[in-house]
Amino acid sequence: MLCNMNMPDMTFPASWLSEAESARLHAISRPEHAHFYLQSRGLLRTVLGHLTGQLPEKVTFAALPHGKPQLVGNNLQFNLSHNQHWLAIAIAKSPVGIDIEFSENTRQRAWLAVAGRFFTKEEFRYLGALPEEDLRAAFFRFWTQKEAILKAHGAGLNAGLHKLDLLSALHSLDQQIYYSEYSNPIPQLHCAISTQNVIKTPVAYYILKEQLEIQPLMPPYISHLCLKPNSL
């Protein structure tokens, strides 16, 4: 699910947060960042509560060894990603990772230099052979998929971007196979989702509208997100 967190009517009470989340909220010095954190945690709890039949304030989390949160008392897996004012939530029955990158007004960077540092030699050569006007989109396609796979893996960037070869038929990391999908669900927003050990299935995107209703994006790109387009 994709959500523009700038919607003024979307509010969630701080009382839903756990003690650890409340401590983190109060440690955030910039008000806009604190507001985003509170709203994102409230939205996550609303979505997970909707799927598990719990009140949002009753949804509880535990941390995996590398810090990735998981639900307590339910086998649903989830992952978050945010960029600027956008938040993405992915939910699946197997380890899942999601990454979004918002490229509007992004400064021109030395994409090949970044690829040379973090990507495989084959990926670097592939990108280097592209016309300049195609390089940015291809870079984001690689970067978001790599991050999504590493987040599904659970160790994040510490698992090593350079260990993944997206040009290979199978995307493997530490002897696990990952399936990923990339798309531009809305202009300038790059999104990739990855699941572990699950044969690739049709996936669909949903977006939270300004009326606070979850609706499918057209055409439907991705659905490990499990929600149907009915109101929260």
Coordinates of C-alpha atoms in Angstrom, one line a residue:
M1 CA 0.0 0.0 0.0
L2 CA 1.2 3.5 -0.9
C3 CA 0.3 6.5 1.1
N4 CA 0.9 10.2 0.8
M5 CA 1.5 11.1 4.5
N6 CA 0.8 14.8 3.9
M7 CA -3.0 14.2 4.1
P8 CA -4.2 16.6 6.9
D9 CA -7.2 14.5 7.9
M10 CA -5.2 11.4 8.7
T11 CA -4.5 11.4 12.4
F12 CA -3.7 8.6 14.9
P13 CA -3.4 8.8 18.7
A14 CA 0.0 8.5 20.3
S15 CA -1.6 6.2 22.9
W16 CA -1.4 3.4 20.3
L17 CA 2.4 3.4 20.5
S18 CA 4.4 1.0 22.6
E19 CA 6.8 2.2 25.3
A20 CA 9.7 1.8 22.9
E21 CA 7.9 3.6 20.1
S22 CA 6.9 6.4 22.4
A23 CA 10.5 6.8 23.5
R24 CA 11.7 6.9 19.9
L25 CA 8.9 9.4 19.0
H26 CA 10.0 11.8 21.8
A27 CA 13.7 11.4 20.7
I28 CA 12.9 12.9 17.2
S29 CA 13.8 16.5 17.3
R30 CA 12.2 17.8 14.1
P31 CA 8.4 18.1 14.5
E32 CA 7.6 17.1 10.9
H33 CA 9.6 13.9 11.3
A34 CA 8.0 13.1 14.6
H35 CA 4.5 13.6 13.0
F36 CA 5.5 11.3 10.1
Y37 CA 6.7 8.7 12.6
L38 CA 3.5 8.8 14.6
Q39 CA 1.3 8.7 11.5
S40 CA 3.2 5.9 9.9
R41 CA 3.0 3.7 13.0
G42 CA -0.7 4.4 13.4
L43 CA -1.4 3.6 9.8
L44 CA 0.7 0.3 10.1
R45 CA -1.3 -0.7 13.2
T46 CA -4.6 0.1 11.4
V47 CA -3.7 -2.0 8.4
L48 CA -2.4 -4.9 10.4
G49 CA -5.3 -4.8 12.8
H50 CA -7.7 -4.8 9.9
L51 CA -6.0 -8.0 8.6
T52 CA -5.7 -9.8 11.9
G53 CA -9.0 -8.8 13.5
Q54 CA -7.3 -6.8 16.3
L55 CA -7.8 -3.3 17.5
P56 CA -4.9 -1.2 16.3
E57 CA -3.7 -0.4 19.8
K58 CA -3.5 -4.2 20.5
V59 CA -1.1 -4.9 17.7
T60 CA 2.3 -5.7 19.2
F61 CA 5.7 -6.2 17.7
A62 CA 9.0 -8.0 18.5
A63 CA 12.4 -7.5 16.9
L64 CA 14.3 -10.1 14.8
P65 CA 18.1 -10.4 15.4
H66 CA 19.0 -7.6 13.0
G67 CA 16.2 -5.3 14.2
K68 CA 13.5 -6.1 11.6
P69 CA 10.1 -5.9 13.4
Q70 CA 7.7 -8.8 13.3
L71 CA 4.1 -9.3 14.5
V72 CA 3.6 -11.1 17.8
G73 CA 1.0 -13.9 17.7
N74 CA 0.6 -13.9 13.9
N75 CA 2.6 -15.3 11.0
L76 CA 2.0 -12.3 8.7
Q77 CA 5.2 -10.6 7.6
F78 CA 5.4 -6.9 6.9
N79 CA 7.9 -4.3 5.8
L80 CA 7.9 -0.5 5.5
S81 CA 9.7 2.0 3.3
H82 CA 9.4 5.8 3.1
N83 CA 10.8 8.5 1.0
Q84 CA 10.0 12.2 1.4
H85 CA 6.2 12.3 2.3
W86 CA 5.5 8.8 0.8
L87 CA 5.1 5.6 2.9
A88 CA 4.8 2.1 1.5
I89 CA 3.6 -0.9 3.5
A90 CA 4.1 -4.5 2.2
I91 CA 2.4 -7.5 3.9
A92 CA 2.8 -11.2 3.0
K93 CA 2.8 -14.7 4.4
S94 CA 6.6 -15.1 3.8
P95 CA 9.5 -12.8 4.5
V96 CA 8.9 -9.6 2.5
G97 CA 10.8 -6.4 1.7
I98 CA 9.8 -3.2 0.0
D99 CA 11.7 -0.1 -1.1
I100 CA 10.5 3.2 -2.6
E101 CA 12.6 6.0 -4.0
F102 CA 11.0 9.3 -5.0
S103 CA 13.0 10.9 -7.8
E104 CA 11.3 14.2 -8.5
N105 CA 13.6 17.1 -7.9
T106 CA 16.4 14.6 -7.1
R107 CA 19.8 16.1 -7.8
Q108 CA 21.7 14.6 -10.7
R109 CA 24.2 12.2 -9.2
A110 CA 27.1 10.1 -10.5
W111 CA 24.9 7.1 -10.9
L112 CA 27.6 5.0 -12.5
A113 CA 30.0 5.8 -9.6
V114 CA 27.4 4.6 -7.1
A115 CA 26.8 1.5 -9.2
G116 CA 30.6 0.9 -9.4
R117 CA 30.8 0.9 -5.6
F118 CA 27.7 -1.2 -4.7
F119 CA 26.7 -3.2 -7.7
T120 CA 28.2 -6.3 -9.4
K121 CA 30.7 -5.9 -12.2
E122 CA 28.1 -7.2 -14.7
E123 CA 25.5 -4.8 -13.5
F124 CA 28.0 -1.9 -13.7
R125 CA 28.9 -2.8 -17.3
Y126 CA 25.2 -3.1 -18.2
L127 CA 24.4 0.3 -16.8
G128 CA 27.5 1.8 -18.4
A129 CA 26.3 0.7 -21.9
L130 CA 23.0 2.5 -21.6
P131 CA 22.3 5.9 -23.2
E132 CA 22.5 8.7 -20.6
E133 CA 18.8 9.4 -20.8
D134 CA 18.0 5.8 -19.7
L135 CA 20.6 5.5 -16.9
R136 CA 18.6 7.1 -14.0
A137 CA 15.5 4.9 -14.5
A138 CA 17.7 1.7 -14.8
F139 CA 19.7 2.7 -11.7
F140 CA 16.5 3.1 -9.6
R141 CA 15.2 -0.2 -10.9
F142 CA 18.3 -2.0 -9.7
W143 CA 18.7 -0.1 -6.5
T144 CA 15.1 -0.5 -5.3
Q145 CA 15.0 -4.2 -6.1
K146 CA 18.3 -4.8 -4.3
E147 CA 17.1 -2.9 -1.2
A148 CA 13.8 -4.8 -1.2
I149 CA 15.6 -8.2 -1.4
L150 CA 18.0 -7.2 1.4
K151 CA 15.1 -6.1 3.6
A152 CA 13.3 -9.4 2.9
H153 CA 16.5 -11.2 3.9
G154 CA 16.3 -9.3 7.2
A155 CA 19.9 -8.0 7.5
G156 CA 19.3 -4.9 5.4
L157 CA 22.2 -3.3 3.6
N158 CA 24.6 -5.2 5.9
A159 CA 23.9 -8.3 3.8
G160 CA 25.7 -6.7 0.8
L161 CA 24.3 -5.0 -2.3
H162 CA 27.2 -6.3 -4.2
K163 CA 26.2 -9.9 -3.5
L164 CA 23.1 -9.7 -5.6
D165 CA 23.2 -10.0 -9.3
L166 CA 19.9 -8.8 -10.8
L167 CA 21.0 -9.8 -14.3
S168 CA 20.9 -13.5 -13.2
A169 CA 17.8 -15.7 -13.7
L170 CA 17.5 -16.4 -10.0
H171 CA 18.2 -13.8 -7.3
S172 CA 19.9 -15.6 -4.5
L173 CA 21.4 -14.4 -1.2
D174 CA 22.9 -16.6 1.5
Q175 CA 21.5 -19.7 -0.3
Q176 CA 17.9 -18.3 -0.3
I177 CA 16.0 -17.5 -3.5
Y178 CA 14.1 -14.2 -3.7
Y179 CA 11.5 -13.0 -6.1
S180 CA 11.2 -9.3 -6.9
E181 CA 9.1 -6.9 -8.9
Y182 CA 9.7 -3.3 -9.8
S183 CA 7.3 -0.7 -11.1
N184 CA 6.5 3.1 -11.2
P185 CA 3.1 3.0 -9.5
I186 CA 2.8 6.7 -9.9
P187 CA 5.1 9.1 -11.8
Q188 CA 8.5 9.7 -10.2
L189 CA 8.0 7.0 -7.6
H190 CA 10.1 3.9 -7.9
C191 CA 9.0 0.9 -6.0
A192 CA 10.2 -2.7 -5.6
I193 CA 8.9 -5.6 -3.6
S194 CA 10.5 -8.9 -2.8
T195 CA 9.5 -12.1 -1.2
Q196 CA 11.5 -15.1 -0.1
N197 CA 11.0 -18.7 -1.2
V198 CA 7.6 -18.0 -2.8
I199 CA 7.0 -18.6 -6.5
K200 CA 6.2 -15.2 -8.0
T201 CA 2.5 -14.5 -8.0
P202 CA 0.4 -11.6 -9.4
V203 CA 0.9 -8.6 -7.2
A204 CA -1.2 -5.4 -7.0
Y205 CA -0.7 -1.9 -5.6
Y206 CA -3.2 -0.1 -3.4
I207 CA -3.1 3.5 -2.5
L208 CA -4.6 5.4 0.4
K209 CA -6.8 8.1 -1.1
E210 CA -7.4 11.5 0.5
Q211 CA -10.8 10.2 1.7
L212 CA -8.8 7.7 3.8
E213 CA -10.0 4.8 1.6
I214 CA -7.8 2.1 0.3
Q215 CA -8.2 1.7 -3.5
P216 CA -6.3 -0.2 -6.2
L217 CA -4.0 1.6 -8.5
M218 CA -4.7 1.0 -12.2
P219 CA -3.2 -0.9 -13.7
P220 CA -2.7 -3.3 -10.7
Y221 CA 1.0 -3.7 -10.4
I222 CA 1.6 -5.6 -7.1
S223 CA -0.4 -7.5 -4.3
H224 CA 1.4 -9.1 -1.5
L225 CA -0.4 -6.2 0.2
C226 CA -3.4 -8.3 1.0
L227 CA -5.9 -5.4 1.4
K228 CA -9.1 -5.0 -0.5
P229 CA -10.3 -1.6 -1.6
N230 CA -12.7 -0.9 1.3
S231 CA -12.6 1.9 3.7
L232 CA -10.6 1.8 6.9

